[in-house]
mmCIF file of C-alpha atoms and ligand atoms in Angstrom:
data_model
loop_
_atom_site.group_PDB
_atom_site.id
_atom_site.type_symbol
_atom_site.label_atom_id
_atom_site.label_comp_id
_atom_site.label_asym_id
_atom_site.label_seq_id
_atom_site.Cartn_x
_atom_site.Cartn_y
_atom_site.Cartn_z
ATOM 1 C CA MET A 1050 0.042 0.054 0.021
ATOM 2 C CA THR A 1051 1.292 3.449 -0.829
ATOM 3 C CA PRO A 1052 1.605 5.822 2.146
ATOM 4 C CA GLN A 1053 -1.221 8.362 2.654
ATOM 5 C CA LEU A 1054 -1.586 11.565 4.617
ATOM 6 C CA HIS A 1055 -4.874 11.689 6.567
ATOM 7 C CA CYS A 1056 -6.313 15.178 6.940
ATOM 8 C CA GLY A 1057 -9.894 15.575 8.001
ATOM 9 C CA ASN A 1058 -11.854 13.517 5.527
ATOM 10 C CA PHE A 1059 -9.183 13.770 2.869
ATOM 11 C CA ARG A 1060 -6.740 10.946 2.050
ATOM 12 C CA LEU A 1061 -3.784 12.208 0.068
ATOM 13 C CA SER A 1062 -1.517 9.710 -1.768
ATOM 14 C CA LEU A 1063 2.120 10.340 -1.045
ATOM 15 C CA GLU A 1064 3.295 8.287 -3.976
ATOM 16 C CA ARG A 1065 4.405 11.451 -5.785
ATOM 17 C CA PRO A 1066 5.212 14.799 -4.174
ATOM 18 C CA LEU A 1067 2.315 17.134 -3.406
ATOM 19 C CA VAL A 1068 2.233 20.872 -4.050
ATOM 20 C CA MET A 1069 1.003 23.157 -1.232
ATOM 21 C CA GLY A 1070 0.096 26.636 -2.571
ATOM 22 C CA ILE A 1071 0.843 29.613 -0.299
ATOM 23 C CA VAL A 1072 -2.128 31.967 0.443
ATOM 24 C CA ASN A 1073 -1.071 34.962 2.526
ATOM 25 C CA VAL A 1074 -3.834 36.936 4.263
ATOM 26 C CA THR A 1075 -2.012 40.111 5.220
ATOM 27 C CA PRO A 1076 -3.022 43.727 4.720
ATOM 28 C CA ASP A 1077 -2.351 45.070 1.259
ATOM 29 C CA SER A 1078 -0.362 48.210 1.788
ATOM 30 C CA PHE A 1079 -1.113 49.362 -1.767
ATOM 31 C CA SER A 1080 -4.868 49.507 -1.417
ATOM 32 C CA ASP A 1081 -7.321 51.158 1.021
ATOM 33 C CA GLY A 1082 -10.057 48.601 0.341
ATOM 34 C CA GLY A 1083 -9.871 47.359 3.906
ATOM 35 C CA ARG A 1084 -10.541 44.044 5.384
ATOM 36 C CA TYR A 1085 -13.126 42.741 2.895
ATOM 37 C CA PHE A 1086 -10.761 43.539 0.076
ATOM 38 C CA ASP A 1087 -7.834 41.715 1.637
ATOM 39 C CA ALA A 1088 -9.953 38.571 2.215
ATOM 40 C CA ALA A 1089 -11.454 38.609 -1.302
ATOM 41 C CA ARG A 1090 -7.965 38.975 -2.801
ATOM 42 C CA ALA A 1091 -6.663 36.030 -0.775
ATOM 43 C CA VAL A 1092 -9.730 33.887 -1.753
ATOM 44 C CA ALA A 1093 -9.280 34.753 -5.459
ATOM 45 C CA HIS A 1094 -5.602 33.836 -5.167
ATOM 46 C CA GLY A 1095 -6.372 30.537 -3.482
ATOM 47 C CA ARG A 1096 -8.800 29.595 -6.276
ATOM 48 C CA GLN A 1097 -6.184 30.490 -8.811
ATOM 49 C CA LEU A 1098 -3.607 28.228 -7.160
ATOM 50 C CA VAL A 1099 -6.106 25.382 -7.232
ATOM 51 C CA ASP A 1100 -6.699 25.971 -10.944
ATOM 52 C CA GLU A 1101 -2.863 25.795 -11.346
ATOM 53 C CA GLY A 1102 -2.868 22.373 -9.751
ATOM 54 C CA ALA A 1103 -2.316 22.959 -6.047
ATOM 55 C CA ASP A 1104 -2.896 19.736 -4.046
ATOM 56 C CA LEU A 1105 -3.418 21.700 -0.823
ATOM 57 C CA LEU A 1106 -3.513 25.351 0.207
ATOM 58 C CA ASP A 1107 -1.664 26.861 3.193
ATOM 59 C CA ILE A 1108 -3.512 29.915 4.618
ATOM 60 C CA GLY A 1109 -1.632 32.272 6.980
ATOM 61 C CA GLY A 1110 -2.479 35.547 8.652
ATOM 62 C CA GLU A 1111 0.770 36.033 10.535
ATOM 63 C CA SER A 1112 4.027 36.494 8.696
ATOM 64 C CA SER A 1113 7.013 34.439 9.940
ATOM 65 C CA ARG A 1114 9.626 35.909 7.691
ATOM 66 C CA PRO A 1115 12.824 36.997 9.516
ATOM 67 C CA GLY A 1116 12.123 40.176 11.510
ATOM 68 C CA ALA A 1117 8.323 39.690 11.377
ATOM 69 C CA GLN A 1118 6.250 40.830 14.439
ATOM 70 C CA SER A 1119 3.485 38.660 15.939
ATOM 71 C CA VAL A 1120 -0.239 39.490 15.210
ATOM 72 C CA PRO A 1121 -2.792 39.691 18.062
ATOM 73 C CA LEU A 1122 -5.224 36.794 18.335
ATOM 74 C CA ASP A 1123 -8.326 38.759 17.260
ATOM 75 C CA GLU A 1124 -6.660 40.250 14.276
ATOM 76 C CA GLU A 1125 -5.326 36.828 13.141
ATOM 77 C CA LEU A 1126 -8.859 35.351 13.467
ATOM 78 C CA ARG A 1127 -10.323 38.200 11.455
ATOM 79 C CA ARG A 1128 -7.797 37.597 8.715
ATOM 80 C CA VAL A 1129 -7.941 33.876 8.293
ATOM 81 C CA LEU A 1130 -11.420 32.706 9.223
ATOM 82 C CA PRO A 1131 -13.325 34.335 6.315
ATOM 83 C CA VAL A 1132 -10.825 33.042 3.851
ATOM 84 C CA ILE A 1133 -10.919 29.432 5.185
ATOM 85 C CA GLU A 1134 -14.783 29.568 5.127
ATOM 86 C CA ALA A 1135 -14.795 30.888 1.538
ATOM 87 C CA LEU A 1136 -12.300 28.284 0.305
ATOM 88 C CA ALA A 1137 -13.660 25.320 2.328
ATOM 89 C CA GLY A 1138 -15.513 23.874 -0.780
ATOM 90 C CA VAL A 1139 -12.641 24.299 -3.194
ATOM 91 C CA GLY A 1140 -11.850 20.623 -3.268
ATOM 92 C CA VAL A 1141 -8.364 20.478 -1.757
ATOM 93 C CA PRO A 1142 -7.423 20.267 1.965
ATOM 94 C CA LEU A 1143 -6.861 23.591 3.641
ATOM 95 C CA SER A 1144 -3.917 24.179 6.020
ATOM 96 C CA VAL A 1145 -3.888 26.978 8.627
ATOM 97 C CA ASP A 1146 -0.436 28.430 9.287
ATOM 98 C CA THR A 1147 -0.551 29.463 12.989
ATOM 99 C CA VAL A 1148 1.089 28.983 16.350
ATOM 100 C CA LYS A 1149 -2.041 29.972 18.336
ATOM 101 C CA PRO A 1150 -4.302 27.111 19.755
ATOM 102 C CA GLU A 1151 -7.404 29.258 19.509
ATOM 103 C CA VAL A 1152 -6.745 29.960 15.815
ATOM 104 C CA MET A 1153 -6.156 26.160 15.338
ATOM 105 C CA ARG A 1154 -9.574 25.374 16.866
ATOM 106 C CA ARG A 1155 -11.503 28.000 15.067
ATOM 107 C CA ALA A 1156 -9.779 27.348 11.703
ATOM 108 C CA VAL A 1157 -10.623 23.663 11.868
ATOM 109 C CA ALA A 1158 -14.257 24.432 12.798
ATOM 110 C CA ALA A 1159 -14.313 26.801 9.690
ATOM 111 C CA GLY A 1160 -13.088 24.049 7.344
ATOM 112 C CA ALA A 1161 -9.224 23.653 7.702
ATOM 113 C CA SER A 1162 -7.918 20.075 7.947
ATOM 114 C CA ILE A 1163 -4.202 20.619 8.516
ATOM 115 C CA ILE A 1164 -2.501 22.669 11.250
ATOM 116 C CA ASN A 1165 0.819 24.083 10.035
ATOM 117 C CA ASP A 1166 2.645 25.190 13.192
ATOM 118 C CA ILE A 1167 6.166 26.742 12.814
ATOM 119 C CA ALA A 1168 6.486 26.227 16.619
ATOM 120 C CA ALA A 1169 5.698 22.498 16.357
ATOM 121 C CA LEU A 1170 2.779 22.653 18.855
ATOM 122 C CA GLN A 1171 5.029 23.825 21.694
ATOM 123 C CA ALA A 1172 2.639 26.592 22.867
ATOM 124 C CA PRO A 1173 0.633 25.750 26.001
ATOM 125 C CA ASP A 1174 -2.566 23.893 24.920
ATOM 126 C CA ALA A 1175 -1.414 23.595 21.270
ATOM 127 C CA LEU A 1176 -1.001 19.746 21.398
ATOM 128 C CA GLU A 1177 -4.451 19.339 22.949
ATOM 129 C CA ALA A 1178 -6.047 21.797 20.460
ATOM 130 C CA ALA A 1179 -4.519 19.910 17.505
ATOM 131 C CA ALA A 1180 -5.311 16.417 18.833
ATOM 132 C CA SER A 1181 -8.951 17.183 19.586
ATOM 133 C CA SER A 1182 -9.478 18.764 16.204
ATOM 134 C CA GLY A 1183 -8.784 15.588 14.247
ATOM 135 C CA ALA A 1184 -6.663 17.634 11.793
ATOM 136 C CA ALA A 1185 -3.275 16.648 10.406
ATOM 137 C CA VAL A 1186 -0.366 18.627 11.774
ATOM 138 C CA CYS A 1187 2.913 19.919 10.388
ATOM 139 C CA LEU A 1188 5.670 20.117 13.011
ATOM 140 C CA MET A 1189 8.476 22.503 12.026
ATOM 141 C CA HIS A 1190 11.876 23.207 13.551
ATOM 142 C CA MET A 1191 12.884 26.812 14.273
ATOM 143 C CA GLN A 1192 15.800 28.147 16.314
ATOM 144 C CA GLY A 1193 14.648 31.269 18.232
ATOM 145 C CA GLU A 1194 11.581 33.277 17.036
ATOM 146 C CA PRO A 1195 10.887 35.077 13.796
ATOM 147 C CA ARG A 1196 11.697 38.596 14.997
ATOM 148 C CA THR A 1197 15.242 37.720 16.002
ATOM 149 C CA MET A 1198 16.016 34.244 14.602
ATOM 150 C CA GLN A 1199 18.498 35.345 11.939
ATOM 151 C CA ALA A 1200 20.620 37.340 14.363
ATOM 152 C CA ASP A 1201 23.099 34.607 15.197
ATOM 153 C CA PRO A 1202 21.989 31.052 14.268
ATOM 154 C CA SER A 1203 24.347 28.463 15.616
ATOM 155 C CA TYR A 1204 24.486 24.657 15.625
ATOM 156 C CA GLY A 1205 27.060 21.890 16.392
ATOM 157 C CA ASP A 1206 25.545 19.449 13.895
ATOM 158 C CA VAL A 1207 22.532 21.129 12.321
ATOM 159 C CA VAL A 1208 21.146 17.952 10.700
ATOM 160 C CA ALA A 1209 21.346 15.881 13.914
ATOM 161 C CA GLU A 1210 19.958 18.700 16.073
ATOM 162 C CA VAL A 1211 16.984 19.464 13.857
ATOM 163 C CA ARG A 1212 16.316 15.729 13.443
ATOM 164 C CA ASP A 1213 16.413 15.127 17.235
ATOM 165 C CA PHE A 1214 13.998 18.004 17.730
ATOM 166 C CA LEU A 1215 11.546 16.564 15.205
ATOM 167 C CA VAL A 1216 11.868 13.074 16.695
ATOM 168 C CA ARG A 1217 10.867 14.544 20.077
ATOM 169 C CA ARG A 1218 7.925 16.524 18.691
ATOM 170 C CA VAL A 1219 6.594 13.550 16.742
ATOM 171 C CA ALA A 1220 6.689 11.561 19.997
ATOM 172 C CA ALA A 1221 4.879 14.348 21.869
ATOM 173 C CA ALA A 1222 2.234 14.559 19.136
ATOM 174 C CA GLN A 1223 1.663 10.763 19.148
ATOM 175 C CA ALA A 1224 1.472 10.824 22.994
ATOM 176 C CA ALA A 1225 -1.184 13.457 22.696
ATOM 177 C CA GLY A 1226 -3.224 11.148 20.459
ATOM 178 C CA ILE A 1227 -2.271 12.288 16.943
ATOM 179 C CA ALA A 1228 -1.811 9.257 14.688
ATOM 180 C CA ALA A 1229 1.288 8.839 12.579
ATOM 181 C CA GLU A 1230 -0.785 9.169 9.315
ATOM 182 C CA ARG A 1231 -1.672 12.679 10.443
ATOM 183 C CA ILE A 1232 1.945 13.937 11.208
ATOM 184 C CA VAL A 1233 4.143 15.930 8.792
ATOM 185 C CA VAL A 1234 7.670 17.111 9.723
ATOM 186 C CA ASP A 1235 9.555 20.111 8.333
ATOM 187 C CA PRO A 1236 13.236 21.153 8.953
ATOM 188 C CA GLY A 1237 12.211 24.794 8.739
ATOM 189 C CA PHE A 1238 14.370 26.212 6.010
ATOM 190 C CA GLY A 1239 15.350 29.857 6.858
ATOM 191 C CA PHE A 1240 14.101 29.653 10.432
ATOM 192 C CA GLY A 1241 17.260 30.481 12.492
ATOM 193 C CA LYS A 1242 19.590 29.001 9.876
ATOM 194 C CA ARG A 1243 22.479 30.369 7.836
ATOM 195 C CA LEU A 1244 22.980 29.401 4.155
ATOM 196 C CA GLU A 1245 25.373 26.527 5.191
ATOM 197 C CA HIS A 1246 22.719 25.177 7.598
ATOM 198 C CA ASN A 1247 19.994 25.283 4.971
ATOM 199 C CA LEU A 1248 22.226 23.650 2.386
ATOM 200 C CA ALA A 1249 23.187 20.794 4.885
ATOM 201 C CA LEU A 1250 19.532 20.236 5.702
ATOM 202 C CA LEU A 1251 18.621 20.048 2.046
ATOM 203 C CA ARG A 1252 21.518 17.718 1.208
ATOM 204 C CA HIS A 1253 20.668 15.352 4.037
ATOM 205 C CA LEU A 1254 16.859 15.627 3.786
ATOM 206 C CA GLY A 1255 16.808 11.876 3.321
ATOM 207 C CA GLN A 1256 17.751 11.471 7.034
ATOM 208 C CA PHE A 1257 14.298 12.893 7.923
ATOM 209 C CA ALA A 1258 12.477 10.246 5.909
ATOM 210 C CA ASP A 1259 12.461 7.575 8.656
ATOM 211 C CA LEU A 1260 10.641 9.569 11.418
ATOM 212 C CA GLY A 1261 7.397 7.850 10.560
ATOM 213 C CA ALA A 1262 6.037 11.135 9.186
ATOM 214 C CA CYS A 1263 6.103 12.629 5.682
ATOM 215 C CA VAL A 1264 8.490 15.535 5.043
ATOM 216 C CA LEU A 1265 7.418 19.066 3.981
ATOM 217 C CA ALA A 1266 9.989 21.505 2.517
ATOM 218 C CA GLY A 1267 9.358 25.270 2.302
ATOM 219 C CA LEU A 1268 12.091 27.007 0.291
ATOM 220 C CA SER A 1269 10.074 29.097 -2.099
ATOM 221 C CA ARG A 1270 11.550 32.665 -2.637
ATOM 222 C CA LYS A 1271 13.525 32.486 0.618
ATOM 223 C CA SER A 1272 16.657 34.591 1.244
ATOM 224 C CA MET A 1273 18.941 31.540 0.862
ATOM 225 C CA LEU A 1274 17.980 31.621 -2.848
ATOM 226 C CA GLY A 1275 18.835 35.305 -2.894
ATOM 227 C CA GLN A 1276 22.251 34.471 -1.376
ATOM 228 C CA ILE A 1277 22.907 31.861 -4.032
ATOM 229 C CA THR A 1278 21.572 33.716 -7.166
ATOM 230 C CA GLY A 1279 21.989 37.334 -6.127
ATOM 231 C CA ARG A 1280 18.363 37.923 -7.019
ATOM 232 C CA LYS A 1281 15.757 39.950 -5.159
ATOM 233 C CA VAL A 1282 12.614 38.236 -3.760
ATOM 234 C CA SER A 1283 10.458 39.056 -6.867
ATOM 235 C CA ASP A 1284 12.970 37.340 -9.154
ATOM 236 C CA ARG A 1285 13.409 33.998 -7.336
ATOM 237 C CA ASP A 1286 10.822 31.820 -8.995
ATOM 238 C CA THR A 1287 13.232 29.938 -11.277
ATOM 239 C CA ALA A 1288 15.534 29.182 -8.287
ATOM 240 C CA SER A 1289 12.456 28.213 -6.268
ATOM 241 C CA VAL A 1290 11.402 25.593 -8.865
ATOM 242 C CA ALA A 1291 14.935 24.233 -9.009
ATOM 243 C CA VAL A 1292 15.265 23.880 -5.250
ATOM 244 C CA ALA A 1293 11.758 22.415 -4.961
ATOM 245 C CA LEU A 1294 12.784 19.629 -7.401
ATOM 246 C CA LEU A 1295 15.955 18.996 -5.447
ATOM 247 C CA ALA A 1296 13.972 18.750 -2.209
ATOM 248 C CA ALA A 1297 11.551 16.267 -3.804
ATOM 249 C CA ARG A 1298 14.469 14.167 -5.125
ATOM 250 C CA ASN A 1299 15.884 14.114 -1.633
ATOM 251 C CA GLY A 1300 12.599 12.853 -0.130
ATOM 252 C CA ALA A 1301 10.283 15.824 0.442
ATOM 253 C CA ARG A 1302 6.669 14.727 -0.158
ATOM 254 C CA ILE A 1303 4.995 18.129 0.319
ATOM 255 C CA LEU A 1304 6.433 21.248 -1.300
ATOM 256 C CA ARG A 1305 5.182 24.611 0.005
ATOM 257 C CA VAL A 1306 5.498 27.043 -2.880
ATOM 258 C CA HIS A 1307 4.247 30.314 -4.387
ATOM 259 C CA ASP A 1308 4.471 29.327 -8.022
ATOM 260 C CA VAL A 1309 2.210 26.217 -8.150
ATOM 261 C CA ALA A 1310 2.025 25.876 -12.002
ATOM 262 C CA ALA A 1311 5.745 25.976 -12.563
ATOM 263 C CA THR A 1312 6.468 23.528 -9.672
ATOM 264 C CA GLN A 1313 3.858 21.067 -11.023
ATOM 265 C CA ASP A 1314 5.460 21.222 -14.482
ATOM 266 C CA ALA A 1315 8.867 20.491 -12.978
ATOM 267 C CA LEU A 1316 7.399 17.558 -10.944
ATOM 268 C CA ALA A 1317 5.646 16.174 -14.099
ATOM 269 C CA VAL A 1318 8.962 16.023 -15.862
ATOM 270 C CA TRP A 1319 10.691 14.423 -12.867
ATOM 271 C CA SER A 1320 7.835 11.878 -12.421
ATOM 272 C CA ALA A 1321 7.983 11.012 -16.156
ATOM 273 C CA VAL A 1322 11.746 10.365 -15.946
ATOM 274 C CA GLU A 1323 11.270 8.269 -12.804
ATOM 275 C CA GLY A 1324 8.393 6.421 -14.459
ATOM 276 C CA LEU A 1325 5.945 7.460 -11.691
ATOM 277 C CA ARG A 1326 2.930 8.351 -13.835
HETATM 278 C C1 PT1 B 1613 7.993 26.720 6.032
HETATM 279 C C2 PT1 B 1613 7.314 27.972 6.185
HETATM 280 C C3 PT1 B 1613 5.998 27.930 6.826
HETATM 281 N N1 PT1 B 1613 7.826 29.174 5.777
HETATM 282 C C4 PT1 B 1613 6.192 25.579 7.063
HETATM 283 N N2 PT1 B 1613 5.498 26.740 7.220
HETATM 284 C C5 PT1 B 1613 7.085 30.284 5.956
HETATM 285 N N3 PT1 B 1613 5.710 24.421 7.483
HETATM 286 C C6 PT1 B 1613 5.878 30.254 6.631
HETATM 287 C C7 PT1 B 1613 13.703 33.935 4.173
HETATM 288 O O1 PT1 B 1613 14.747 33.403 4.560
HETATM 289 O O2 PT1 B 1613 9.193 26.663 5.508
HETATM 290 N N4 PT1 B 1613 7.396 25.590 6.466
HETATM 291 N N5 PT1 B 1613 5.299 29.143 7.032
HETATM 292 C C8 PT1 B 1613 7.740 31.571 5.552
HETATM 293 N N6 PT1 B 1613 8.875 31.916 6.376
HETATM 294 C C9 PT1 B 1613 9.996 32.475 5.906
HETATM 295 C C10 PT1 B 1613 11.257 32.176 6.502
HETATM 296 C C11 PT1 B 1613 9.970 33.262 4.738
HETATM 297 C C12 PT1 B 1613 12.459 32.655 5.965
HETATM 298 C C13 PT1 B 1613 11.165 33.803 4.208
HETATM 299 C C14 PT1 B 1613 12.432 33.424 4.812
HETATM 300 O O3 PT1 B 1613 13.631 34.778 3.295
#
C-alpha cells in the first residue's frame, strides 16, 4: 500500500510529491479597500492556485519571515477565518499556518484540515487543540523566534539537532493522540539558519524520511535563494522551482510554494523520468 496523509476527511496519496500553494492573508499596503478587500484578494488567489494544480492550500494571517512581528489573536482570526470559510468547498485540503491554539480550533471548525505550526505545537494547549481537532499537523523546527531568529543562528551538527527535535515533537504529538498518518515534519528552512545550515539540511533531507512522518519543505523565494543567485525576492521563481525539485528528489513529499504551476510542471518532468505516472 502506498503511504497516505490523513487530513480531515481527505486521504492524500504520497506516492508522488504534493504541491502546497501559499495563500497569505495580510493587509495590502497598496490598497485602502480594507478588510473585505484583503480577504477577497486572498480567496481569489487561493482559487487560482487550485486551478494551477495545487494539491493543498496553506492559509496564513501572521508572517513568519525574519524580522516579522506577531499578530494579536483577534486580528489573526479576522484575517484567516473568512478566507478558510470561503475556500472550504474548493476541493483540496486547507492548512492553517498558525502558532495559536485558539486559531487552530476556530480554523478547523471553519473548514481547515491541517494545522501548520512553525512552533511544532510547543505553545501551552497547542498539542491538545490539535489532537482534539482531528486535523493533520505539520511540526516545524525553528531556532529562536521570527523577530530575531537570523541574528546569530548556531549549531554543532545542524542535521542531527533538527532531526532530534523533530523526533521529540513527533513523539509528543503521538503521545497526545495524533496518529502517525496525520503527522508531517519540516526542517524549517530559513528559520534560525544560515545558508550553510539550509544547504546541509537540503543535502541530508533523506535522514528525515524515517521519522514515521512525511516531510514538507518550504524554500520558495527565501533569502537563501537570494544568497545563491544574487536575485531579489520578486525574481526568485526559477531558483524556487529548481530547489523544490531537489527537495523532492531528496525525499520531500509536500512542497510549500508560491508558483504552483511551474512547480507542477517540474514535478511532471521528474515523475515522467522516474516512471511514476
Ligand atoms: C515553512 C514555512 C512555513 N515558511 C512551514 N510553514 C514560511 N511548514 C511560513 C527567508 O529566509 O518553510 N514551512 N510558514 C515563511 N517563512 C520564511 C522564512 C520566509 C524565511 C522567508 C524566509 O527569506
